[in-house]
Coordinates of C-alpha atoms in Angstrom, one line a residue:
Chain A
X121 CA -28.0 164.0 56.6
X122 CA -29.7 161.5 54.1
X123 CA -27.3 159.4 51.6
X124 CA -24.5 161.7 52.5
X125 CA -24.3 160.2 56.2
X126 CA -24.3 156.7 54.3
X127 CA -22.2 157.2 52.0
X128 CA -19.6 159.0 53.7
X129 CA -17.6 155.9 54.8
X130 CA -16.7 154.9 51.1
X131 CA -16.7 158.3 49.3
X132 CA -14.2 159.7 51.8
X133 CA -12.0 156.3 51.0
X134 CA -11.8 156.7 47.2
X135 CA -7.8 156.3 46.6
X136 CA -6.6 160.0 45.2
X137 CA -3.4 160.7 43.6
X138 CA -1.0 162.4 46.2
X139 CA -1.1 166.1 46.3
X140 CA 2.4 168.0 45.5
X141 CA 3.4 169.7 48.8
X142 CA 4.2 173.7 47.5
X143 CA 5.3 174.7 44.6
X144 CA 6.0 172.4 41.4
X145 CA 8.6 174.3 39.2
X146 CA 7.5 174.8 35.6
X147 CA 9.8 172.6 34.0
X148 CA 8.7 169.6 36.5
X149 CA 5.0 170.3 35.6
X150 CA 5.8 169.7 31.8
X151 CA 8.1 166.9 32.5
X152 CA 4.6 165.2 34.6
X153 CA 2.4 165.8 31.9
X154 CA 4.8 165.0 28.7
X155 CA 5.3 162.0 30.8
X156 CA 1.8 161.0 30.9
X157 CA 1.2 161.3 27.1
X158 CA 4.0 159.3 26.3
X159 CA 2.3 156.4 28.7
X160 CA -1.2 157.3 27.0
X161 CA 0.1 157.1 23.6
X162 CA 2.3 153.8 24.1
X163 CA -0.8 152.1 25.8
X164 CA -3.0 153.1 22.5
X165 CA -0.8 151.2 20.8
X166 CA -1.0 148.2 23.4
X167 CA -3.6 145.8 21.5
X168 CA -6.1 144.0 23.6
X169 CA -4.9 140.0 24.7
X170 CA -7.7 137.3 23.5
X171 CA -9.1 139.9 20.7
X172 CA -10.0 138.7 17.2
X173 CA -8.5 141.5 14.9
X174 CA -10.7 140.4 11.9
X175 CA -13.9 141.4 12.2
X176 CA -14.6 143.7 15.0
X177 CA -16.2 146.9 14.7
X178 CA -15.8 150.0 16.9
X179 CA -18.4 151.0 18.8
X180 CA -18.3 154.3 19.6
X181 CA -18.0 155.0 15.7
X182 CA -17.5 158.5 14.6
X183 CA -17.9 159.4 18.1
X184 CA -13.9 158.0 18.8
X185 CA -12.5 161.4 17.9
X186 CA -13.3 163.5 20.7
X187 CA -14.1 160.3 23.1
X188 CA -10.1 159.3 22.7
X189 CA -8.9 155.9 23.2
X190 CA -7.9 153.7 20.6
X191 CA -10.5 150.9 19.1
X192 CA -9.3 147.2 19.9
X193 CA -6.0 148.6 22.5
X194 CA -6.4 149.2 26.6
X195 CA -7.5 152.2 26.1
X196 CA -10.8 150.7 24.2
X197 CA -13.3 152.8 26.9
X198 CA -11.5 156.2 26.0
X199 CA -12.6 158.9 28.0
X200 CA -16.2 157.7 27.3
X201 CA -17.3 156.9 31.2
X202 CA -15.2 159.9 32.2
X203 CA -17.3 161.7 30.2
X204 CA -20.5 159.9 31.1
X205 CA -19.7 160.5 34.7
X206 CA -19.8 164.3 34.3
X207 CA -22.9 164.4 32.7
X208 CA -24.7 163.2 35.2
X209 CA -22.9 165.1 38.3
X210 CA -23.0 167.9 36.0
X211 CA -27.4 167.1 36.0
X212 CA -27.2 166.3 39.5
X213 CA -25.2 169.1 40.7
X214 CA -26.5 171.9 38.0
X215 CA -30.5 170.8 39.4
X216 CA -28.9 171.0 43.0
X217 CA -30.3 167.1 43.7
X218 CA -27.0 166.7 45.3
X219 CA -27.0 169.2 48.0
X220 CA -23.4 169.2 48.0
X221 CA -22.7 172.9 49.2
X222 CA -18.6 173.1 47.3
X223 CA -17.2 175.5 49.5
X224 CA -17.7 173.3 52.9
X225 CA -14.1 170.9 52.8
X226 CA -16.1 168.3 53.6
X227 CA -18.5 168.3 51.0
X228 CA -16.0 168.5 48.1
X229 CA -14.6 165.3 50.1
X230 CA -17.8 164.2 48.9
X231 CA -18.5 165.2 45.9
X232 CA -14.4 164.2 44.7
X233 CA -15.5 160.6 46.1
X234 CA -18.9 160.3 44.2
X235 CA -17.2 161.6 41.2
X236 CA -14.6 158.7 41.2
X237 CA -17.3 156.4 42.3
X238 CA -19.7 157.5 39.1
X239 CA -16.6 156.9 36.9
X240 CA -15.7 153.7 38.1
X241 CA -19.6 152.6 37.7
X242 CA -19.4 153.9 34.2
X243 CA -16.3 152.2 33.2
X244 CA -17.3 149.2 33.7
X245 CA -21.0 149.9 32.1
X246 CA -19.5 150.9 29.3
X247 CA -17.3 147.9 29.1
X248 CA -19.5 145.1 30.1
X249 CA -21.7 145.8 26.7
X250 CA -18.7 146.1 24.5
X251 CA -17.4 143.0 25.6
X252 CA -20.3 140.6 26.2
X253 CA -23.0 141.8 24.1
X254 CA -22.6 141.3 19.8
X255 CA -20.2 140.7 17.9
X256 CA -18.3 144.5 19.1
X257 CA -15.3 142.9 20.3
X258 CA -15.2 139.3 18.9
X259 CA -13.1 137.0 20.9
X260 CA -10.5 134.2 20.0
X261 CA -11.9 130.6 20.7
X262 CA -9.2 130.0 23.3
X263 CA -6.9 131.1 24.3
X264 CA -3.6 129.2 26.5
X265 CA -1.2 131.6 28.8
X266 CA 1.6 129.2 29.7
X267 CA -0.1 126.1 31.3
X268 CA -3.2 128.0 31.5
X269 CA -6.1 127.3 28.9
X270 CA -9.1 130.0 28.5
X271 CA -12.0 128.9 27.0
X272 CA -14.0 131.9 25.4
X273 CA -16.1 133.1 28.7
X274 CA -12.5 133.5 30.4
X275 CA -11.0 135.1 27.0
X276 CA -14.5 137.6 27.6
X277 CA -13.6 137.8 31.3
X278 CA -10.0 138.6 30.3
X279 CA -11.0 141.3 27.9
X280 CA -13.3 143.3 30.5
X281 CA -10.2 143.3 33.0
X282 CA -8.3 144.8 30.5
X283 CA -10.6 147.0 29.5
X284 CA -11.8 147.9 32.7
X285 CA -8.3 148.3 33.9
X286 CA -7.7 150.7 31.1
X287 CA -10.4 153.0 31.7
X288 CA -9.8 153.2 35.4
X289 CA -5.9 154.4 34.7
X290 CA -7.5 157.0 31.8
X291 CA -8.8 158.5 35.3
X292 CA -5.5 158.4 37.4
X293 CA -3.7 159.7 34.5
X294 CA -6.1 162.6 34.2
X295 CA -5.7 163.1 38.1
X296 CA -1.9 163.1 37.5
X297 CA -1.8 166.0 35.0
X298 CA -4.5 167.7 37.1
X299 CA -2.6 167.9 40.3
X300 CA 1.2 167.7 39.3
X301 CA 0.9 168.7 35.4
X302 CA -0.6 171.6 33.4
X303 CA -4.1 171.5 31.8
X304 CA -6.2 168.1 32.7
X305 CA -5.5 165.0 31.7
X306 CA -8.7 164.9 29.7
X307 CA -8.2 167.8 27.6
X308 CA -4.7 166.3 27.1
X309 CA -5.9 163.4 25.7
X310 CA -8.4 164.9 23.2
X311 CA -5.7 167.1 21.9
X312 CA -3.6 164.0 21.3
X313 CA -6.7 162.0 19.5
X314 CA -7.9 165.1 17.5
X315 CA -3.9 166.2 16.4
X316 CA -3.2 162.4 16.0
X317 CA -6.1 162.7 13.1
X318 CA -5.0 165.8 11.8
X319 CA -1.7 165.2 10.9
X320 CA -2.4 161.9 9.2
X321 CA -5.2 163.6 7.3
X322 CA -3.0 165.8 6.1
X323 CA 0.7 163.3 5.9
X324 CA -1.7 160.4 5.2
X325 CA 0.0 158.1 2.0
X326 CA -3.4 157.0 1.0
X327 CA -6.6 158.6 -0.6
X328 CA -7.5 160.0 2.5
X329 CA -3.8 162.0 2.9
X330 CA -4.7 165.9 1.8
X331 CA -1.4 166.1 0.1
X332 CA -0.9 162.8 -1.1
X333 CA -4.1 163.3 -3.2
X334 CA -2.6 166.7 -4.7
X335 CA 0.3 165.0 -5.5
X336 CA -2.2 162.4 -7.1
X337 CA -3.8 165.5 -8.7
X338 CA -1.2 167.6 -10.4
X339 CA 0.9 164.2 -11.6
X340 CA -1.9 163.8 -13.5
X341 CA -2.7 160.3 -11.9
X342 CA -6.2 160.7 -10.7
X343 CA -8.4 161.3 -13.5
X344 CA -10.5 164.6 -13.1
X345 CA -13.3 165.6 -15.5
X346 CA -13.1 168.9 -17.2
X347 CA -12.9 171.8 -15.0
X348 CA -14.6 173.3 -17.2
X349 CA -17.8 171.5 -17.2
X350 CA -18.5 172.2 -13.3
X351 CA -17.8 168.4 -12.6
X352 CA -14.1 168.5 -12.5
X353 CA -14.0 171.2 -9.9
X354 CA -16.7 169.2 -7.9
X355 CA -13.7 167.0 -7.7
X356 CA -10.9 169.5 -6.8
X357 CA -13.3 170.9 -3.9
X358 CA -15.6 168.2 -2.9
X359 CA -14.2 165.2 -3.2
X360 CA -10.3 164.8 -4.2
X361 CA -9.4 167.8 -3.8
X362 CA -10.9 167.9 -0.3
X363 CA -10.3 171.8 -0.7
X364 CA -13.7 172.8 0.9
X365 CA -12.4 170.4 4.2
X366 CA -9.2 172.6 4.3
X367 CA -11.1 175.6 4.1
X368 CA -14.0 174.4 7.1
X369 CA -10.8 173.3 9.3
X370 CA -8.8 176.5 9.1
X371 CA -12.5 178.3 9.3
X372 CA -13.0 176.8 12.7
X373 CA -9.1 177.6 13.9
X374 CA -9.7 181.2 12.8
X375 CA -13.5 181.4 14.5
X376 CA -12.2 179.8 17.7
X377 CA -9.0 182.1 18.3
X378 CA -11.2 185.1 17.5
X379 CA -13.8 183.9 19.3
X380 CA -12.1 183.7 22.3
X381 CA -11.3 187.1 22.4
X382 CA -14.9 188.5 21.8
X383 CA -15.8 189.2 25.1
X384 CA -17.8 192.3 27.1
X385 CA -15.3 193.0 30.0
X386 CA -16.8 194.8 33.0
X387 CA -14.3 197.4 35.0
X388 CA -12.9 197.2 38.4
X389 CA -11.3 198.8 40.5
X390 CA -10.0 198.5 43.6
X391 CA -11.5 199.9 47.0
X392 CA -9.0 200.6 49.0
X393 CA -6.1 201.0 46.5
X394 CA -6.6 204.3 44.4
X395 CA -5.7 203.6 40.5
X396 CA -5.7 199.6 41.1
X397 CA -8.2 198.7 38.3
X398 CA -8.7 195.9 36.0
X399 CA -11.1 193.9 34.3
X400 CA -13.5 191.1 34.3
X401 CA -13.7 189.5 30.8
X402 CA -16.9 187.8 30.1
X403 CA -16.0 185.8 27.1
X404 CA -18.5 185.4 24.6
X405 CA -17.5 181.1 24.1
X406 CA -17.4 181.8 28.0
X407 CA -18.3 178.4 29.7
X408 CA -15.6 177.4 26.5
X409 CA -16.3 174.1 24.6
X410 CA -16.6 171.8 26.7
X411 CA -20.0 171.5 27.5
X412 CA -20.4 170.5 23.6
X413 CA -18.5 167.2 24.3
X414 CA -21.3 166.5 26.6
X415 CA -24.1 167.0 24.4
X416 CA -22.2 164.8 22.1
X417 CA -21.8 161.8 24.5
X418 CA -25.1 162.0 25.1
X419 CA -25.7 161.2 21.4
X420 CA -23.1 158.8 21.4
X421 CA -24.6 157.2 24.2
X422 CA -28.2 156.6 22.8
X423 CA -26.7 155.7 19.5
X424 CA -24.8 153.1 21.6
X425 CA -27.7 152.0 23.6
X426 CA -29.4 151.7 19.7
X427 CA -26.2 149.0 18.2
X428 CA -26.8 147.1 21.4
X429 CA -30.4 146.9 21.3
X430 CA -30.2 145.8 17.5
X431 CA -27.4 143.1 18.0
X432 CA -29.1 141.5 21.0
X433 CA -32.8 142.0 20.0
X434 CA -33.5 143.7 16.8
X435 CA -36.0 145.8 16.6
X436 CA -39.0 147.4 14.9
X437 CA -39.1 149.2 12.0
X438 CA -39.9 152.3 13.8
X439 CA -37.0 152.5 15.4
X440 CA -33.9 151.6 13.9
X441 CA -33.1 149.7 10.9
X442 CA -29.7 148.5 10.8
X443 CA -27.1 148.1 7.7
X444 CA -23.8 147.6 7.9
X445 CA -24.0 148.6 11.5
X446 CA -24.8 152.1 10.8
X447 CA -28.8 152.8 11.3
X448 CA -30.4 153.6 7.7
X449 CA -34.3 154.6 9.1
X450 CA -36.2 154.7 12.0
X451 CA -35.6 156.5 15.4
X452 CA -31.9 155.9 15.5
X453 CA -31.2 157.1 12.5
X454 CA -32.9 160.7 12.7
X455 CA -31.1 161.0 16.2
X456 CA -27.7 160.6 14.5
X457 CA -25.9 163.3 14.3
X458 CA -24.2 164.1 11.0
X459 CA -20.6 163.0 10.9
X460 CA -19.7 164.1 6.8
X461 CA -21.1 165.1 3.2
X462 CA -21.9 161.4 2.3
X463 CA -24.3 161.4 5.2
X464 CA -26.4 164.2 3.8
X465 CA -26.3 165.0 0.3
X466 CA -29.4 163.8 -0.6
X467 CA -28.6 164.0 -4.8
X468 CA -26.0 161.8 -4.6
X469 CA -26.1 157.9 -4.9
X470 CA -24.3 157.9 -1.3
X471 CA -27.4 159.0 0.5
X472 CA -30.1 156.0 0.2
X473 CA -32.5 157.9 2.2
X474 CA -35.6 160.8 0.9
X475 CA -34.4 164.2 0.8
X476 CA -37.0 164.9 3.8
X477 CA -35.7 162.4 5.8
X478 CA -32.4 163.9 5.3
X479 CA -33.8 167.3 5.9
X480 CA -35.2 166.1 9.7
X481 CA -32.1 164.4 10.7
X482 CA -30.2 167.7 10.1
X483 CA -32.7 169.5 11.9
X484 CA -33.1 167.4 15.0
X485 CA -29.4 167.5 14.6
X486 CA -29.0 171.3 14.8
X487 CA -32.0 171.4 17.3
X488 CA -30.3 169.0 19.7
X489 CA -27.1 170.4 19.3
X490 CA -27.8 174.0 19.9
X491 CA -30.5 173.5 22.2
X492 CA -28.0 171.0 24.0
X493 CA -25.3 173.2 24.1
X494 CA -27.2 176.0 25.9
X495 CA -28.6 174.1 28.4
X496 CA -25.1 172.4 29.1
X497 CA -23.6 175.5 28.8
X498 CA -25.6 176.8 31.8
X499 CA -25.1 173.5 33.7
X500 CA -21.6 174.0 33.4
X501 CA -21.7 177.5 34.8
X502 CA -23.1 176.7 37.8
X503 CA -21.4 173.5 38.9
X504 CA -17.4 175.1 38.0
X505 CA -18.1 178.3 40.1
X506 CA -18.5 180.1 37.1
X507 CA -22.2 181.8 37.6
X508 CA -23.4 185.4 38.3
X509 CA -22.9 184.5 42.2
X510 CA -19.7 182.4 42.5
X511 CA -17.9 185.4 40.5
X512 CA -19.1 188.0 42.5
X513 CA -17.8 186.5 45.7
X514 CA -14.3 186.3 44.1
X515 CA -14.3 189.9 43.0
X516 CA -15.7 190.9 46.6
X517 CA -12.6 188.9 48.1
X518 CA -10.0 190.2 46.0
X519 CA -11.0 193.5 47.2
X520 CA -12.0 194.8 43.9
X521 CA -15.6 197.0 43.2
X522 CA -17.4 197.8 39.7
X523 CA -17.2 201.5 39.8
X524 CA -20.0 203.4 40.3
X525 CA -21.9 200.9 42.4
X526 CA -21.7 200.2 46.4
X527 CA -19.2 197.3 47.3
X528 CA -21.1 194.6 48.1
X529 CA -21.7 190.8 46.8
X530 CA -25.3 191.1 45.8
X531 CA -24.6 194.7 44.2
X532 CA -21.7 192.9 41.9
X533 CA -23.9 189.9 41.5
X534 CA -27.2 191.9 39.9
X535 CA -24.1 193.3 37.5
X536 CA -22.9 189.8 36.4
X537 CA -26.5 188.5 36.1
X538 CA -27.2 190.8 33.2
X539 CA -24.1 189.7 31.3
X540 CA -23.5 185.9 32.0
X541 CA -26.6 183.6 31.7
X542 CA -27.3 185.8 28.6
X543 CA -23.3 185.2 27.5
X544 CA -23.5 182.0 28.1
X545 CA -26.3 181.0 26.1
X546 CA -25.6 182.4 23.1
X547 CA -22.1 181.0 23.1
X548 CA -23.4 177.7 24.1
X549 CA -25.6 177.8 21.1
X550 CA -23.4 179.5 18.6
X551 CA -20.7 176.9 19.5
X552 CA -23.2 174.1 18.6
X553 CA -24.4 175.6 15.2
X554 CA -20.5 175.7 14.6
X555 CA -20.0 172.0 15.0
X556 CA -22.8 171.2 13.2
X557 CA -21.8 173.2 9.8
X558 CA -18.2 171.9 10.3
X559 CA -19.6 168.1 10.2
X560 CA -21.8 168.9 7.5
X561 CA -18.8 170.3 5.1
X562 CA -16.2 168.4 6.3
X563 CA -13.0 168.4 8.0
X564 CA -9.4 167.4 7.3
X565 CA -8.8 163.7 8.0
X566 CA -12.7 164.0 9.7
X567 CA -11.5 165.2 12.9
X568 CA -15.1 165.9 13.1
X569 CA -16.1 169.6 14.0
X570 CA -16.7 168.8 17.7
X571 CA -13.2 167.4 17.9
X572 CA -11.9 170.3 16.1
X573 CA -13.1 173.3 18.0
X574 CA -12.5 171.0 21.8
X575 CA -8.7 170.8 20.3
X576 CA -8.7 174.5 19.4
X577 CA -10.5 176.2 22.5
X578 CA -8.3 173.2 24.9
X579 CA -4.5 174.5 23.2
X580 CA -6.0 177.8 23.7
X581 CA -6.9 177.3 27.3
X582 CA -3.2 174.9 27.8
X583 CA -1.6 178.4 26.1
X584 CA -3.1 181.2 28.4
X585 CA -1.9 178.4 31.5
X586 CA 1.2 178.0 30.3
X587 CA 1.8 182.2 30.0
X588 CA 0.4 182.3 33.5
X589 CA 2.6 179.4 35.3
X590 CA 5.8 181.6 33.5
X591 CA 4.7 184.5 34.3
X592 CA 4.5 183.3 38.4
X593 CA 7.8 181.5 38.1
X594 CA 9.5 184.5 37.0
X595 CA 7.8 186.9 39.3
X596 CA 7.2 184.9 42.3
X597 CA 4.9 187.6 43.5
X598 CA 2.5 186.8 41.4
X599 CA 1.8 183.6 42.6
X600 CA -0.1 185.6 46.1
X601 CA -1.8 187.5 42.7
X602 CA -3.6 184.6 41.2
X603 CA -4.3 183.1 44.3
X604 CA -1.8 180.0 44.2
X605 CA 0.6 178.9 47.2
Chain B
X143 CA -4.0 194.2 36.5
X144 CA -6.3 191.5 36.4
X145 CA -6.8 190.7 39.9
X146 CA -10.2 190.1 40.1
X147 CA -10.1 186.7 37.8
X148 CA -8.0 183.2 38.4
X149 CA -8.8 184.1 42.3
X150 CA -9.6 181.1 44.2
X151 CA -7.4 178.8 42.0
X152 CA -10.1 175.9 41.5
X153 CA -10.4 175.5 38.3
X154 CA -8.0 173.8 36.1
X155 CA -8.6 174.5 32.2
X156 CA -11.1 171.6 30.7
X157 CA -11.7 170.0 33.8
X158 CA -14.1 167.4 33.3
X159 CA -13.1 166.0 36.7
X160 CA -12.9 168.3 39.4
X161 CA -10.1 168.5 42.2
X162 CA -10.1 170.5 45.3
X163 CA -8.0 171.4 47.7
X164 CA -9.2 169.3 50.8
X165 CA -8.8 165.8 51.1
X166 CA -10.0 163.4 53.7
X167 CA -7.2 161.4 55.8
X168 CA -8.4 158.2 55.3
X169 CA -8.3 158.6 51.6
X170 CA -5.6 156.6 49.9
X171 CA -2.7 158.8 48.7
X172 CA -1.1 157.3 45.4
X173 CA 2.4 158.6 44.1
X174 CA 2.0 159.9 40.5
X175 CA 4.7 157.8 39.6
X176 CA 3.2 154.5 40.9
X177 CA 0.4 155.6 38.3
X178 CA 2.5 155.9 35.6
X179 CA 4.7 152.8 37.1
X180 CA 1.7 151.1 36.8
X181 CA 0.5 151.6 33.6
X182 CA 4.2 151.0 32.2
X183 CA 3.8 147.0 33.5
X184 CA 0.1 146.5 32.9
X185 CA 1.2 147.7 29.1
X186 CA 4.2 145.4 29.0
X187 CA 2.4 142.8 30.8
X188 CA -0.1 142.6 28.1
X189 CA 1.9 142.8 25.4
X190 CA 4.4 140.2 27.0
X191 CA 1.2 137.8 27.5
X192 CA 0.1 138.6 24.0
X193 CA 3.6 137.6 22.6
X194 CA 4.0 134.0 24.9
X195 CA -0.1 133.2 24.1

C-alpha cells in the first residue's frame, strides 16, 4: 500500500473539469477551444494590480517563448509549473518510483490527482520567488482599494494571489480543451505565444519588424556599407537584413513537416480478416517535440534558481557573475543555453567573453540539449503508452498481426523493440541539435528554435486531429475504428 | 486501413497533462464554463480594481 493508501483521500478529491457525456460534435469542440484562447489571450493582456511597471524584469527571460504567459499580467507563471510538474512525474513515472500501474482505474485516479497536486505545489513555488525575492516584480509602496489601504507586504500578498490564481486557471483551461476541445490546452497556448512572436517579427513597425527594416533598406533610410566590400551584405544577412533568420525559420518549417513524415512503418494485417492490412508508422521525431520543452525548463529552471540566488545572496566568482541580470562568467553562465548570434560570436564587440569560453558554453549547450533530449525522449515513451510494450498490446487488441510471425504480444513486442528505443533516440537527439543551430543563427522575431519547432510539430499534431475528428463525424463508423465512443 | 494506431484513445496530441477516462466519485466535477466564467470575472475583477486603486 505505502503513500498510495495515504494519499488516496486527497488525490482522489482533486476538483476535475466535468467530463462531456458522448459525443461532442466538431463544431462544439472548436467553439470550446476558440473559446478558451480568446480568455487566455484577454487575460495576457490583464496587467497585474499593485505592480510597479518601471523597472521590473522578467524572470524567465528568453525562456518566455515556449513557457507562454505574459511578463507582468495574470498569466505571469505561464505554463512554467505545468511544465515543472511533468518533469518530475515524467522522472518519477519513467524510473517506475511511482508504482502507479496506468491501466488499473484506480491508479490513474491517482496518478490524475498527484499530477494536479505537483502542479498546484509548483505554481505557487514558482510564484513565491517571483514575488517575494529581488527586485523581479517590484511592488508599489501602497496601495488603497476603496476604504482599504495595503501597505507593501499586503501589495506582495496581493500579487502572489494573483499570480497564483493565474497559474492554477492555466491548468483548468488546459483541462478544458483536453476534455471538451481539440489538442491540449498547453500546446494551445504555446502556439499562441510562439505565432504571437512571429507575426510581430515579421508586421513589427520597429527595427525588430522583418519588413519594416526592408522597407528601411530599399528607401534607402538605413545606411548600409558597400555590398561590395563584404560588410554591406553582413548587414543585408546578419544584421538588418535579418535574411539568414528568415532562412533558419522557414528551414525548421520545412525540416519539421518532412520530418514528420520520415518514418519506418511496420505491416499488419489482420488475423481473422483476410486482406485487412495496414500499417504501424514509427516516426522518426516519434515521441514528437515535446520532450525538448522539458529539457528546456530544466535549464530555465536552474538559470532561475541562479537570478535568485544572486539577488538574495550573491555569489562567488565561480559560479555566476551577474550584469545586467544576465550571468557574464562562472557556472551560470556556461549552463546557459544560447538564445541568438550576439550571444556567441566571439569576434564581435557584443560578446565580452574569450572565444573558449564561448566555445564550452556552446558545447555543454549542444551536449545538454541532445543528451537531454534523448533521455527525455525515452522518458516520454514509457510514461504516454508509447514503448515497445504498450504498442504491442494495442495492435494485439485491435486484432491485427505483423505478417510472418505468430500472433502474440511478446512476438509483436521483440518487433517494436528493434525499431522504437532506437527511433526514439535518434529523433530525440536530432530534434535537440535542431534547436540548438536554430538559436545559434537566429530566428524571425526570436521565437527561439525551441519555440519554433514545439509550434510546428504542435499545428502539425492539431492538423492530423482535426482530419481525424472530420473524418469520424462524417463517417460515424469510424468512431468504433479509432477507438472513441 | 490504419487500425492498428489511435486504439485505445488516451492520448491527446502534446499532452503535458494527462487525462483518463476513469474518475473517482468523490472528485469535484467543474462545468467548463464555470472555468471560463471564472476567469472572465477574476480578469474583470482585476482590471476593475486596478482602475478604482
Amino acid at each position: 500500500m505505502g503513500w498510495k493508501g495515504a494519499a488516496e483521500p486527497v488525490l482522489t478529491r482533486m476538483p476535475a473539469v466535468r467530463r462531456p457525456e458522448g459525443h461532442v460534435p466538431f463544431k462544439r469542440k472548436l467553439a470550446w477551444t476558440a473559446g478558451i484562447l480568446v480568455l487566455y489571450f484577454f487575460l495576457t493582456n490583464v496587467a497585474l494590480l499593485g505592480l510597479d511597471q518601471g523597472e521590473a524584469t522578467d524572470l524567465f527571460g528568453q525562456f518566455r517563448a515556449i513557457l507562454a504567459g505574459e511578463f507582468g499580467s495574470i498569466l505571469q507563471v505561464g505554463i512554467g509549473p505545468i511544465v515543472t510538474a511533468s518533469i518530475v512525474l515524467q522522472l518519477l513515472g519513467g524510473t517506475n518510483l511511482l508504482g502507479l500501474d496506468t491501466d488499473d482505474p484506480r491508479d490513474q485516479v491517482l496518478y490524475q490527482g498527484l499530477q494536479k497536486l505537483l502542479v498546484v505545489v509548483m505554481t505557487a513555488l514558482t510564484a513565491i520567488p517571483m514575488v517575494f525575492a529581488g527586485g523581479f516584480l517590484p511592488v508599489q509602496g501602497s496601495l488603497s482599494l476603496g476604504g482599504l489601504a495595503l501597505d507593501s507586504t499586503g501589495v506582495q500578498l496581493l500579487l502572489f494571489v494573483q499570480i497564483f490564481v493565474g497559474g492554477i486557471l492555466l491548468l483548468y483551461m488546459d483541462e478544458v480543451v483536453s476534455k471538451w476541445g481539440v489538442g491540449s490546452g498547453i500546446g494551445l497556448f504555446i502556439i499562441a505565444g510562439v505565432s504571437q512572436r512571429l507575426v510581430a517579427g515579421f508586421l513589427s513597425l520597429s527595427e525588430e519588424g522583418f519588413f519594416y527594416s526592408w522597407f528601411q533598406i530599399l528607401t534607402g533610410r538605413t545606411d548600409l556599407d558597400p555590398i561590395a566590400g563584404g560588410a554591406g551584405l553582413y548587414q543585408l544577412v546578419v544584421t538588418e537584413g535579418q535574411l539568414l533568420a528568415l532562412a533558419t525559420t522557414v528551414l525548421i518549417f520545412a525540416i519539421v513537416v518532412y520530418a514528420e513524415s520520415v518514418r519506418i512503418e511496420i505491416p499488419l494485417s489482420h488475423a481473422r480478416v483476410k486482406g485487412a492490412r495496414g500499417r504501424f508508422p514509427v516516426k522518426l521525431i516519434y515521441a514528437s517535440v515535446l520532450p525538448m520543452i522539458l529539457v528546456r525548463a530544466v535549464q530555465a529552471n536552474v538559470q532561475f534558481l541562479g537570478q535568485i540566488l544572486n539577488s538574495q545572496w550573491g555569489m562567488p566568482a565561480w559560479l555566476g557573475v551577474y550584469s545586467e541580470g544576465q550571468p557574464v562568467s562562472g557556472f551560470f553562465y556556461y549552463v546557459a543555453p544560447i538564445y541568438s548570434r550576439e550571444e556567441w560570436l566571439w569576434w564581435t564587440a557584443q560578446v565580452t567573453q574569450e572565444w573558449w569560453q564561448v566555445l564550452i558554453r556552446i558545447g555543454i549547450d549542444v551536449a545538454v540539449m541532445v543528451g537531454g533530449g534523448a533521455i527525455f525522449a525515452i522518458f516520454w515513451v514509457e510514461t504516454t503508452d508509447m514503448g515497445p510494450e504498450a504498442t504491442a498490446k494495442q495492435i494485439q487488441n485491435s486484432g491485427m498481426q505483423i505478417p510472418g510471425f505468430r500472433q502474440n504480444v511478446g512476438v509483436v513486442e521483440k518487433v517494436m523493440e528493434r525499431y522504437i528505443p532506437q527511433v526514439t533516440v535518434i529523433g530525440g537527439a536530432l530534434v535537440g541539435l535542431l534547436a540548438v543551430a536554430a538559436n545559434m543563427l537566429g530566428t524571425i522575431g526570436s521565437v527561439t528554435g525551441t519555440g519554433l519547432l514545439l509550434a510546428v510539430s504542435i499545428t502539425y499534431k492539431l492538423y492530423e486531429e482535426i482530419a481525424e475528428e472530420q473524418m469520424m463525424e462524417m463517417h460515424p463508423m469510424m468512431r468504433n475504428m479509432f477507438g472513441k465512443e | 486501413m490504419d487500425r492498428g494506431q489511435n486504439s485505445g484513445g488516451l492520448m491527446s496530441s502534446a499532452g503535458l497533462v494527462r487525462y483518463f477516462d476513469s474518475e473517482d466519485s468523490n472528485a469535484i466535477r467543474i462545468d467548463p464554463k464555470s472555468v471560463i466564467a471564472f476567469g472572465v470575472l477574476i480578469g474583470l475583477l482585476v482590471q476593475l480594481l486596478t482602475f478604482v486603486s
